[in-house]
Amino acid sequence: MTIRHLAVALVGTTALLTGLGAAAQSVGKASDPARDVGRAAPGQDNSYFNVTAKNRIPAPLLPLKSGQCVIWYPEKGIAEHTGPMPCKPLPKVEPGGWLIAPSKDPVILEAAVYHAENPGVVIARGAFDARTRYLVRTLDPDSKMDIEKGKAKR
């Protein structure tokens, strides 16, 4: 291969990767800007969990038994959490709280983070490893939790 061929291949690869990156950034749906204050797109580095450094569920909140959820208020401290409660009906979460519930995967817990000022508005959702308590991935804040769909297995 000549230098010219290598240069053409490099330019072509760069163009392809640039196009893929632009396409990945444009994926998503239109949303209400007023509702999206404080929210980040799923899978982006600027997610709520990364920005606030809250990427692990505190140990005293776990383990959860079958059909149980827990509400955690990070700003109030671990001593003031609610303790395990039934997930059905879905508990009401005050602004700034997290609803932590089992998912359809027995080793994953789902967490929904509620807006600190707007009651009932979920600003972030994440999937956490039930064993290590670390964030595995961010989820779409607009989609329902598995416990709401009736698919939780824990």
JSON list of C-alpha atoms in Angstrom, two decimals:
[
{"chain": "A", "resi": 1, "resn": "MET", "atom": "CA", "xyz": [0.00, 0.00, 0.00]},
{"chain": "A", "resi": 2, "resn": "THR", "atom": "CA", "xyz": [1.23, 3.44, -0.79]},
{"chain": "A", "resi": 3, "resn": "ILE", "atom": "CA", "xyz": [1.05, 6.50, 1.39]},
{"chain": "A", "resi": 4, "resn": "ARG", "atom": "CA", "xyz": [-1.74, 7.81, -0.83]},
{"chain": "A", "resi": 5, "resn": "HIS", "atom": "CA", "xyz": [-3.84, 4.68, -0.20]},
{"chain": "A", "resi": 6, "resn": "LEU", "atom": "CA", "xyz": [-3.26, 4.95, 3.56]},
{"chain": "A", "resi": 7, "resn": "ALA", "atom": "CA", "xyz": [-4.27, 8.62, 3.52]},
{"chain": "A", "resi": 8, "resn": "VAL", "atom": "CA", "xyz": [-7.48, 7.83, 1.61]},
{"chain": "A", "resi": 9, "resn": "ALA", "atom": "CA", "xyz": [-8.31, 4.98, 4.01]},
{"chain": "A", "resi": 10, "resn": "LEU", "atom": "CA", "xyz": [-7.68, 7.23, 7.02]},
{"chain": "A", "resi": 11, "resn": "VAL", "atom": "CA", "xyz": [-9.88, 10.02, 5.64]},
{"chain": "A", "resi": 12, "resn": "GLY", "atom": "CA", "xyz": [-12.65, 7.52, 4.84]},
{"chain": "A", "resi": 13, "resn": "THR", "atom": "CA", "xyz": [-12.50, 5.98, 8.31]},
{"chain": "A", "resi": 14, "resn": "THR", "atom": "CA", "xyz": [-12.55, 9.41, 9.96]},
{"chain": "A", "resi": 15, "resn": "ALA", "atom": "CA", "xyz": [-15.58, 10.44, 7.90]},
{"chain": "A", "resi": 16, "resn": "LEU", "atom": "CA", "xyz": [-17.40, 7.23, 8.81]},
{"chain": "A", "resi": 17, "resn": "LEU", "atom": "CA", "xyz": [-16.72, 7.62, 12.53]},
{"chain": "A", "resi": 18, "resn": "THR", "atom": "CA", "xyz": [-17.71, 11.29, 12.45]},
{"chain": "A", "resi": 19, "resn": "GLY", "atom": "CA", "xyz": [-20.97, 10.37, 10.73]},
{"chain": "A", "resi": 20, "resn": "LEU", "atom": "CA", "xyz": [-21.70, 7.64, 13.28]},
{"chain": "A", "resi": 21, "resn": "GLY", "atom": "CA", "xyz": [-21.03, 10.02, 16.15]},
{"chain": "A", "resi": 22, "resn": "ALA", "atom": "CA", "xyz": [-23.36, 12.66, 14.71]},
{"chain": "A", "resi": 23, "resn": "ALA", "atom": "CA", "xyz": [-26.05, 10.04, 14.15]},
{"chain": "A", "resi": 24, "resn": "ALA", "atom": "CA", "xyz": [-25.72, 8.78, 17.73]},
{"chain": "A", "resi": 25, "resn": "GLN", "atom": "CA", "xyz": [-26.11, 12.31, 19.09]},
{"chain": "A", "resi": 26, "resn": "SER", "atom": "CA", "xyz": [-29.23, 12.96, 17.05]},
{"chain": "A", "resi": 27, "resn": "VAL", "atom": "CA", "xyz": [-31.03, 9.83, 18.27]},
{"chain": "A", "resi": 28, "resn": "GLY", "atom": "CA", "xyz": [-33.81, 10.61, 20.69]},
{"chain": "A", "resi": 29, "resn": "LYS", "atom": "CA", "xyz": [-37.25, 12.09, 20.82]},
{"chain": "A", "resi": 30, "resn": "ALA", "atom": "CA", "xyz": [-38.54, 15.59, 21.11]},
{"chain": "A", "resi": 31, "resn": "SER", "atom": "CA", "xyz": [-39.61, 16.43, 24.62]},
{"chain": "A", "resi": 32, "resn": "ASP", "atom": "CA", "xyz": [-41.05, 19.24, 26.65]},
{"chain": "A", "resi": 33, "resn": "PRO", "atom": "CA", "xyz": [-38.15, 21.62, 27.51]},
{"chain": "A", "resi": 34, "resn": "ALA", "atom": "CA", "xyz": [-39.87, 22.80, 30.70]},
{"chain": "A", "resi": 35, "resn": "ARG", "atom": "CA", "xyz": [-40.12, 19.21, 31.96]},
{"chain": "A", "resi": 36, "resn": "ASP", "atom": "CA", "xyz": [-36.56, 18.37, 30.93]},
{"chain": "A", "resi": 37, "resn": "VAL", "atom": "CA", "xyz": [-34.88, 20.85, 33.29]},
{"chain": "A", "resi": 38, "resn": "GLY", "atom": "CA", "xyz": [-32.27, 18.90, 35.24]},
{"chain": "A", "resi": 39, "resn": "ARG", "atom": "CA", "xyz": [-32.53, 15.81, 33.04]},
{"chain": "A", "resi": 40, "resn": "ALA", "atom": "CA", "xyz": [-29.90, 14.16, 30.88]},
{"chain": "A", "resi": 41, "resn": "ALA", "atom": "CA", "xyz": [-30.30, 11.81, 27.95]},
{"chain": "A", "resi": 42, "resn": "PRO", "atom": "CA", "xyz": [-29.90, 8.08, 28.74]},
{"chain": "A", "resi": 43, "resn": "GLY", "atom": "CA", "xyz": [-26.38, 6.75, 28.22]},
{"chain": "A", "resi": 44, "resn": "GLN", "atom": "CA", "xyz": [-24.64, 10.11, 28.19]},
{"chain": "A", "resi": 45, "resn": "ASP", "atom": "CA", "xyz": [-21.72, 10.99, 30.45]},
{"chain": "A", "resi": 46, "resn": "ASN", "atom": "CA", "xyz": [-23.65, 13.94, 31.81]},
{"chain": "A", "resi": 47, "resn": "SER", "atom": "CA", "xyz": [-26.34, 11.74, 33.38]},
{"chain": "A", "resi": 48, "resn": "TYR", "atom": "CA", "xyz": [-27.67, 12.66, 36.80]},
{"chain": "A", "resi": 49, "resn": "PHE", "atom": "CA", "xyz": [-25.74, 9.78, 38.37]},
{"chain": "A", "resi": 50, "resn": "ASN", "atom": "CA", "xyz": [-22.37, 10.86, 36.97]},
{"chain": "A", "resi": 51, "resn": "VAL", "atom": "CA", "xyz": [-22.87, 14.59, 37.49]},
{"chain": "A", "resi": 52, "resn": "THR", "atom": "CA", "xyz": [-23.93, 14.18, 41.15]},
{"chain": "A", "resi": 53, "resn": "ALA", "atom": "CA", "xyz": [-21.49, 11.30, 41.84]},
{"chain": "A", "resi": 54, "resn": "LYS", "atom": "CA", "xyz": [-24.42, 9.22, 43.10]},
{"chain": "A", "resi": 55, "resn": "ASN", "atom": "CA", "xyz": [-23.59, 6.06, 41.23]},
{"chain": "A", "resi": 56, "resn": "ARG", "atom": "CA", "xyz": [-23.97, 3.58, 44.10]},
{"chain": "A", "resi": 57, "resn": "ILE", "atom": "CA", "xyz": [-26.91, 2.62, 46.30]},
{"chain": "A", "resi": 58, "resn": "PRO", "atom": "CA", "xyz": [-26.03, 2.76, 50.03]},
{"chain": "A", "resi": 59, "resn": "ALA", "atom": "CA", "xyz": [-25.65, -0.68, 51.64]},
{"chain": "A", "resi": 60, "resn": "PRO", "atom": "CA", "xyz": [-28.16, -0.14, 54.51]},
{"chain": "A", "resi": 61, "resn": "LEU", "atom": "CA", "xyz": [-30.99, 0.12, 51.94]},
{"chain": "A", "resi": 62, "resn": "LEU", "atom": "CA", "xyz": [-30.43, -3.43, 50.71]},
{"chain": "A", "resi": 63, "resn": "PRO", "atom": "CA", "xyz": [-31.21, -6.28, 50.34]},
{"chain": "A", "resi": 64, "resn": "LEU", "atom": "CA", "xyz": [-34.84, -6.01, 49.29]},
{"chain": "A", "resi": 65, "resn": "LYS", "atom": "CA", "xyz": [-37.16, -8.97, 49.74]},
{"chain": "A", "resi": 66, "resn": "SER", "atom": "CA", "xyz": [-39.65, -10.07, 47.10]},
{"chain": "A", "resi": 67, "resn": "GLY", "atom": "CA", "xyz": [-42.17, -7.34, 46.28]},
{"chain": "A", "resi": 68, "resn": "GLN", "atom": "CA", "xyz": [-40.39, -4.67, 48.31]},
{"chain": "A", "resi": 69, "resn": "CYS", "atom": "CA", "xyz": [-39.22, -1.18, 47.37]},
{"chain": "A", "resi": 70, "resn": "VAL", "atom": "CA", "xyz": [-37.37, 1.47, 49.31]},
{"chain": "A", "resi": 71, "resn": "ILE", "atom": "CA", "xyz": [-37.43, 5.26, 49.09]},
{"chain": "A", "resi": 72, "resn": "TRP", "atom": "CA", "xyz": [-34.16, 7.08, 49.70]},
{"chain": "A", "resi": 73, "resn": "TYR", "atom": "CA", "xyz": [-33.61, 10.81, 50.09]},
{"chain": "A", "resi": 74, "resn": "PRO", "atom": "CA", "xyz": [-29.88, 11.43, 49.44]},
{"chain": "A", "resi": 75, "resn": "GLU", "atom": "CA", "xyz": [-29.98, 14.95, 50.88]},
{"chain": "A", "resi": 76, "resn": "LYS", "atom": "CA", "xyz": [-31.44, 13.74, 54.20]},
{"chain": "A", "resi": 77, "resn": "GLY", "atom": "CA", "xyz": [-28.87, 11.06, 54.88]},
{"chain": "A", "resi": 78, "resn": "ILE", "atom": "CA", "xyz": [-29.09, 7.32, 55.21]},
{"chain": "A", "resi": 79, "resn": "ALA", "atom": "CA", "xyz": [-30.57, 7.34, 58.73]},
{"chain": "A", "resi": 80, "resn": "GLU", "atom": "CA", "xyz": [-33.77, 8.97, 57.46]},
{"chain": "A", "resi": 81, "resn": "HIS", "atom": "CA", "xyz": [-34.70, 6.56, 54.66]},
{"chain": "A", "resi": 82, "resn": "THR", "atom": "CA", "xyz": [-38.11, 4.86, 54.76]},
{"chain": "A", "resi": 83, "resn": "GLY", "atom": "CA", "xyz": [-37.03, 1.26, 55.01]},
{"chain": "A", "resi": 84, "resn": "PRO", "atom": "CA", "xyz": [-38.46, -1.54, 52.84]},
{"chain": "A", "resi": 85, "resn": "MET", "atom": "CA", "xyz": [-42.14, -1.23, 51.91]},
{"chain": "A", "resi": 86, "resn": "PRO", "atom": "CA", "xyz": [-44.52, -3.02, 49.54]},
{"chain": "A", "resi": 87, "resn": "CYS", "atom": "CA", "xyz": [-44.18, -1.97, 45.89]},
{"chain": "A", "resi": 88, "resn": "LYS", "atom": "CA", "xyz": [-47.88, -2.45, 45.21]},
{"chain": "A", "resi": 89, "resn": "PRO", "atom": "CA", "xyz": [-49.45, 0.03, 45.05]},
{"chain": "A", "resi": 90, "resn": "LEU", "atom": "CA", "xyz": [-46.47, 2.06, 43.86]},
{"chain": "A", "resi": 91, "resn": "PRO", "atom": "CA", "xyz": [-45.33, 4.28, 46.77]},
{"chain": "A", "resi": 92, "resn": "LYS", "atom": "CA", "xyz": [-45.59, 8.06, 46.50]},
{"chain": "A", "resi": 93, "resn": "VAL", "atom": "CA", "xyz": [-42.15, 9.66, 46.43]},
{"chain": "A", "resi": 94, "resn": "GLU", "atom": "CA", "xyz": [-41.62, 13.19, 47.69]},
{"chain": "A", "resi": 95, "resn": "PRO", "atom": "CA", "xyz": [-39.50, 15.60, 45.60]},
{"chain": "A", "resi": 96, "resn": "GLY", "atom": "CA", "xyz": [-35.78, 14.78, 45.63]},
{"chain": "A", "resi": 97, "resn": "GLY", "atom": "CA", "xyz": [-36.30, 11.11, 46.52]},
{"chain": "A", "resi": 98, "resn": "TRP", "atom": "CA", "xyz": [-35.25, 7.91, 44.82]},
{"chain": "A", "resi": 99, "resn": "LEU", "atom": "CA", "xyz": [-37.58, 4.94, 44.39]},
{"chain": "A", "resi": 100, "resn": "ILE", "atom": "CA", "xyz": [-35.47, 1.78, 44.37]},
{"chain": "A", "resi": 101, "resn": "ALA", "atom": "CA", "xyz": [-37.26, -1.36, 43.19]},
{"chain": "A", "resi": 102, "resn": "PRO", "atom": "CA", "xyz": [-36.52, -4.82, 41.80]},
{"chain": "A", "resi": 103, "resn": "SER", "atom": "CA", "xyz": [-36.48, -5.34, 38.03]},
{"chain": "A", "resi": 104, "resn": "LYS", "atom": "CA", "xyz": [-37.27, -8.26, 35.73]},
{"chain": "A", "resi": 105, "resn": "ASP", "atom": "CA", "xyz": [-33.60, -9.28, 36.00]},
{"chain": "A", "resi": 106, "resn": "PRO", "atom": "CA", "xyz": [-32.99, -10.69, 39.51]},
{"chain": "A", "resi": 107, "resn": "VAL", "atom": "CA", "xyz": [-29.50, -9.14, 39.78]},
{"chain": "A", "resi": 108, "resn": "ILE", "atom": "CA", "xyz": [-30.61, -5.65, 38.73]},
{"chain": "A", "resi": 109, "resn": "LEU", "atom": "CA", "xyz": [-32.37, -2.98, 40.78]},
{"chain": "A", "resi": 110, "resn": "GLU", "atom": "CA", "xyz": [-34.05, 0.00, 39.15]},
{"chain": "A", "resi": 111, "resn": "ALA", "atom": "CA", "xyz": [-33.92, 3.47, 40.64]},
{"chain": "A", "resi": 112, "resn": "ALA", "atom": "CA", "xyz": [-36.14, 6.39, 39.66]},
{"chain": "A", "resi": 113, "resn": "VAL", "atom": "CA", "xyz": [-34.90, 9.83, 40.76]},
{"chain": "A", "resi": 114, "resn": "TYR", "atom": "CA", "xyz": [-37.59, 12.44, 41.35]},
{"chain": "A", "resi": 115, "resn": "HIS", "atom": "CA", "xyz": [-37.13, 16.16, 40.65]},
{"chain": "A", "resi": 116, "resn": "ALA", "atom": "CA", "xyz": [-36.25, 18.16, 43.77]},
{"chain": "A", "resi": 117, "resn": "GLU", "atom": "CA", "xyz": [-38.88, 20.83, 43.12]},
{"chain": "A", "resi": 118, "resn": "ASN", "atom": "CA", "xyz": [-41.50, 19.32, 40.80]},
{"chain": "A", "resi": 119, "resn": "PRO", "atom": "CA", "xyz": [-43.49, 16.54, 42.52]},
{"chain": "A", "resi": 120, "resn": "GLY", "atom": "CA", "xyz": [-43.97, 13.38, 40.49]},
{"chain": "A", "resi": 121, "resn": "VAL", "atom": "CA", "xyz": [-41.45, 14.25, 37.77]},
{"chain": "A", "resi": 122, "resn": "VAL", "atom": "CA", "xyz": [-38.80, 11.58, 37.21]},
{"chain": "A", "resi": 123, "resn": "ILE", "atom": "CA", "xyz": [-35.55, 13.21, 36.06]},
{"chain": "A", "resi": 124, "resn": "ALA", "atom": "CA", "xyz": [-33.36, 10.11, 35.86]},
{"chain": "A", "resi": 125, "resn": "ARG", "atom": "CA", "xyz": [-33.57, 6.34, 35.97]},
{"chain": "A", "resi": 126, "resn": "GLY", "atom": "CA", "xyz": [-30.79, 3.85, 36.40]},
{"chain": "A", "resi": 127, "resn": "ALA", "atom": "CA", "xyz": [-30.15, 0.13, 36.57]},
{"chain": "A", "resi": 128, "resn": "PHE", "atom": "CA", "xyz": [-27.95, -0.92, 39.49]},
{"chain": "A", "resi": 129, "resn": "ASP", "atom": "CA", "xyz": [-26.23, -4.24, 40.20]},
{"chain": "A", "resi": 130, "resn": "ALA", "atom": "CA", "xyz": [-27.97, -5.69, 43.28]},
{"chain": "A", "resi": 131, "resn": "ARG", "atom": "CA", "xyz": [-24.74, -7.32, 44.49]},
{"chain": "A", "resi": 132, "resn": "THR", "atom": "CA", "xyz": [-22.26, -4.45, 44.11]},
{"chain": "A", "resi": 133, "resn": "ARG", "atom": "CA", "xyz": [-24.87, -1.63, 44.29]},
{"chain": "A", "resi": 134, "resn": "TYR", "atom": "CA", "xyz": [-23.07, 0.22, 41.44]},
{"chain": "A", "resi": 135, "resn": "LEU", "atom": "CA", "xyz": [-24.77, 1.86, 38.45]},
{"chain": "A", "resi": 136, "resn": "VAL", "atom": "CA", "xyz": [-24.78, -0.47, 35.44]},
{"chain": "A", "resi": 137, "resn": "ARG", "atom": "CA", "xyz": [-26.51, 1.83, 32.93]},
{"chain": "A", "resi": 138, "resn": "THR", "atom": "CA", "xyz": [-28.85, 4.78, 32.70]},
{"chain": "A", "resi": 139, "resn": "LEU", "atom": "CA", "xyz": [-32.41, 4.22, 31.54]},
{"chain": "A", "resi": 140, "resn": "ASP", "atom": "CA", "xyz": [-35.02, 6.38, 29.83]},
{"chain": "A", "resi": 141, "resn": "PRO", "atom": "CA", "xyz": [-36.67, 8.54, 32.53]},
{"chain": "A", "resi": 142, "resn": "ASP", "atom": "CA", "xyz": [-39.95, 8.52, 30.57]},
{"chain": "A", "resi": 143, "resn": "SER", "atom": "CA", "xyz": [-40.34, 4.73, 30.51]},
{"chain": "A", "resi": 144, "resn": "LYS", "atom": "CA", "xyz": [-42.06, 2.82, 33.30]},
{"chain": "A", "resi": 145, "resn": "MET", "atom": "CA", "xyz": [-40.18, 0.79, 35.87]},
{"chain": "A", "resi": 146, "resn": "ASP", "atom": "CA", "xyz": [-40.52, -3.01, 35.67]},
{"chain": "A", "resi": 147, "resn": "ILE", "atom": "CA", "xyz": [-42.43, -2.97, 38.96]},
{"chain": "A", "resi": 148, "resn": "GLU", "atom": "CA", "xyz": [-45.06, -0.72, 37.29]},
{"chain": "A", "resi": 149, "resn": "LYS", "atom": "CA", "xyz": [-45.28, -3.13, 34.34]},
{"chain": "A", "resi": 150, "resn": "GLY", "atom": "CA", "xyz": [-45.68, -6.13, 36.66]},
{"chain": "A", "resi": 151, "resn": "LYS", "atom": "CA", "xyz": [-42.42, -7.74, 35.48]},
{"chain": "A", "resi": 152, "resn": "ALA", "atom": "CA", "xyz": [-40.26, -7.57, 38.59]},
{"chain": "A", "resi": 153, "resn": "LYS", "atom": "CA", "xyz": [-38.86, -10.94, 39.76]},
{"chain": "A", "resi": 154, "resn": "ARG", "atom": "CA", "xyz": [-37.20, -10.26, 43.10]}
]
